[in-house]
C-alpha cells in the first residue's frame, strides 16, 4: 500500500514538473500567436479532455512498442523500452494531463494583456526579459492552478496508466491500480482506506486552488 502511494506521488510530481516546463512556452504561444493553425494545435492539446483514457493509452502503447517507428527507434538506438515501465507512465501522464496545466497558464497569460509587456518594451527589456520579469510573475496564479490540477489529475489516472504500465508492483502499480486490485479481490477495507485518502487529498487540492484564485483576485 505504501509502495503504491509513494510511486503515485513520484509520478505526479515528475509529471507536474515536466508539464510546467513544456506547458509554459506552449501556453504563451497559444495566448499570443495569431497563425491560422493555432487552433489546430489548441485542439490537439485539449484532446485528452474528451478522448477516453483507454483509447489514448492504447495508441500510446502502440506508439511506444518496439514494433513501431517511435518505439523501434528508441530500442534500436538507445536500448530503451517504454511499455510497462515507469518512464512510459511519465510520458503517458504528461500527454494525458497536458490540457489541465496549459489551459490555466494560457488564461493567465491572456488576462495580463499587452499593456505591461509594451511598457517593459519601452524600457528596453528584451523579449526574454519581458517574459521572465513581467509575464511570469503576473501569471503566477495560473501556474499555481495548473500545477495543482496537473498533480491531482495525474494522481487520479487509471485508464492510461493501466494500458501503458500494466500492474507491476514497485514499477507501475500506482494508487488507482492498487484500488482496482483490492476491489477485484473483495478487500473492501484496503479499498476504502486508499479511496478515502484520495477523496480527501483531491478535495484539499481543489480547495487550495480555489483559495489561490480568490487571494489573487483580492490582490488585483
Coordinates of N, CA, C and O in Angstrom, one line a residue, residues 13-31 41 44-45 48 89-106 109 131 136 143 146-147 150 154:
X13 N 4.5 14.1 -9.2 CA 5.5 15.2 -9.0 C 6.3 15.4 -10.3 O 6.5 16.5 -10.7
X14 N 6.9 14.3 -10.8 CA 7.7 14.4 -12.0 C 6.9 14.9 -13.2 O 7.3 15.8 -14.0
X15 N 5.7 14.4 -13.3 CA 4.8 14.8 -14.4 C 4.5 16.3 -14.4 O 4.5 17.0 -15.4
X16 N 4.1 16.7 -13.2 CA 3.8 18.2 -13.0 C 5.0 19.1 -13.3 O 4.8 20.1 -14.0
X17 N 6.2 18.7 -12.9 CA 7.4 19.5 -13.2 C 7.6 19.6 -14.7 O 7.8 20.6 -15.2
X18 N 7.5 18.4 -15.4 CA 7.7 18.4 -16.8 C 6.6 19.2 -17.5 O 6.9 20.0 -18.5
X19 N 5.4 19.1 -17.1 CA 4.3 19.9 -17.7 C 4.5 21.4 -17.5 O 4.2 22.1 -18.4
X20 N 5.0 21.8 -16.4 CA 5.2 23.2 -16.2 C 6.3 23.7 -17.1 O 6.3 24.8 -17.6
X21 N 7.3 22.9 -17.3 CA 8.5 23.3 -18.2 C 8.1 23.4 -19.6 O 8.4 24.3 -20.3
X22 N 7.3 22.4 -20.1 CA 6.9 22.4 -21.5 C 5.6 23.1 -21.8 O 5.4 23.6 -22.9
X23 N 4.8 23.2 -20.7 CA 3.5 23.8 -20.9 C 3.5 25.3 -20.9 O 2.7 26.0 -21.5
X24 N 4.5 25.9 -20.2 CA 4.6 27.4 -20.1 C 4.9 28.0 -21.5 O 4.1 28.9 -21.9
X25 N 5.9 27.6 -22.2 CA 6.1 28.2 -23.5 C 4.9 27.9 -24.5 O 4.6 28.7 -25.4
X26 N 4.4 26.7 -24.4 CA 3.2 26.3 -25.2 C 2.0 27.2 -24.9 O 1.4 27.7 -25.9
X27 N 1.8 27.5 -23.7 CA 0.6 28.3 -23.3 C 0.9 29.8 -23.7 O 0.0 30.4 -24.2
X28 N 2.1 30.2 -23.7 CA 2.5 31.6 -24.1 C 2.2 31.7 -25.6 O 1.7 32.7 -26.1
X29 N 2.7 30.7 -26.4 CA 2.5 30.7 -27.8 C 1.0 30.7 -28.2 O 0.6 31.4 -29.1
X30 N 0.2 29.9 -27.5 CA -1.2 29.8 -27.8 C -1.9 31.1 -27.4 O -2.9 31.5 -28.1
X31 N -1.4 31.8 -26.4 CA -2.0 33.0 -25.9 C -1.7 34.2 -26.9 O -2.5 35.1 -27.0
X41 N -3.5 23.3 -33.2 CA -2.6 22.9 -32.1 C -3.4 22.9 -30.8 O -3.2 22.0 -29.9
X44 N -5.4 19.8 -30.5 CA -4.6 18.7 -30.1 C -4.2 18.6 -28.7 O -4.2 17.6 -28.0
X45 N -3.9 19.8 -28.1 CA -3.6 19.9 -26.7 C -4.8 19.5 -25.8 O -4.6 18.8 -24.8
X48 N -7.0 15.2 -24.9 CA -7.2 14.3 -23.7 C -8.4 14.6 -22.9 O -8.9 13.8 -22.1
X89 N 5.1 5.5 -18.1 CA 4.0 6.1 -17.4 C 4.1 7.6 -17.4 O 3.2 8.3 -17.5
X90 N 5.4 8.1 -17.2 CA 5.6 9.5 -17.2 C 5.2 10.2 -18.5 O 4.5 11.2 -18.5
X91 N 5.6 9.6 -19.6 CA 5.3 10.1 -20.9 C 3.8 10.1 -21.1 O 3.2 11.1 -21.6
X92 N 3.1 9.0 -20.8 CA 1.6 8.9 -20.9 C 1.0 10.0 -20.0 O 0.0 10.6 -20.4
X93 N 1.5 10.1 -18.8 CA 0.8 11.1 -17.9 C 1.0 12.5 -18.3 O 0.1 13.3 -18.2
X94 N 2.2 12.8 -18.9 CA 2.4 14.2 -19.4 C 1.4 14.5 -20.5 O 0.8 15.6 -20.6
X95 N 1.2 13.6 -21.5 CA 0.3 13.8 -22.6 C -1.2 13.9 -22.0 O -1.9 14.8 -22.4
X96 N -1.5 13.0 -21.1 CA -2.9 12.9 -20.6 C -3.3 14.2 -19.8 O -4.4 14.6 -19.8
X97 N -2.3 14.7 -19.0 CA -2.6 15.8 -18.1 C -2.2 17.2 -18.8 O -2.4 18.2 -18.1
X98 N -1.7 17.2 -20.0 CA -1.3 18.4 -20.6 C -2.3 19.5 -20.6 O -2.0 20.7 -20.2
X99 N -3.6 19.3 -21.0 CA -4.5 20.4 -21.1 C -4.8 21.0 -19.7 O -5.2 22.2 -19.6
X100 N -4.7 20.2 -18.6 CA -5.0 20.7 -17.3 C -4.0 21.7 -16.8 O -4.2 22.4 -15.8
X101 N -2.8 21.7 -17.4 CA -1.8 22.6 -17.0 C -1.7 23.8 -18.0 O -1.6 24.9 -17.6
X102 N -1.8 23.5 -19.3 CA -1.6 24.5 -20.3 C -2.8 25.5 -20.2 O -2.5 26.7 -20.3
X103 N -4.0 25.1 -20.1 CA -5.2 26.0 -20.1 C -5.2 27.0 -19.0 O -5.4 28.2 -19.3
X104 N -4.9 26.7 -17.8 CA -4.9 27.8 -16.7 C -3.8 28.8 -17.0 O -3.9 30.0 -16.7
X105 N -2.6 28.3 -17.4 CA -1.5 29.2 -17.7 C -1.8 30.1 -18.9 O -1.5 31.3 -18.9
X106 N -2.4 29.5 -19.9 CA -2.8 30.3 -21.1 C -3.8 31.4 -20.7 O -3.6 32.5 -21.1
X109 N -1.9 34.2 -19.0 CA -1.2 35.0 -19.9 C -2.1 35.9 -20.7 O -1.8 37.1 -20.9
X131 N 9.4 38.3 -20.7 CA 8.7 37.1 -20.3 C 9.0 36.7 -18.9 O 8.1 36.3 -18.1
X136 N 5.8 36.1 -16.3 CA 5.8 35.0 -15.3 C 5.2 35.4 -14.0 O 4.4 34.8 -13.4
X143 N 0.0 29.5 -13.0 CA 0.9 28.4 -12.8 C 0.6 27.6 -11.5 O 0.7 26.4 -11.6
X146 N -2.5 25.5 -12.5 CA -2.1 24.5 -13.4 C -1.3 23.3 -12.7 O -1.5 22.2 -13.0
X147 N -0.4 23.7 -11.8 CA 0.3 22.7 -11.0 C -0.6 21.9 -10.2 O -0.4 20.6 -10.1
X150 N -2.7 19.7 -12.6 CA -1.9 18.6 -13.2 C -1.5 17.5 -12.2 O -1.6 16.3 -12.5
X154 N -3.1 13.7 -12.4 CA -2.1 12.6 -12.6 C -2.3 11.5 -11.5 O -2.3 10.3 -11.7

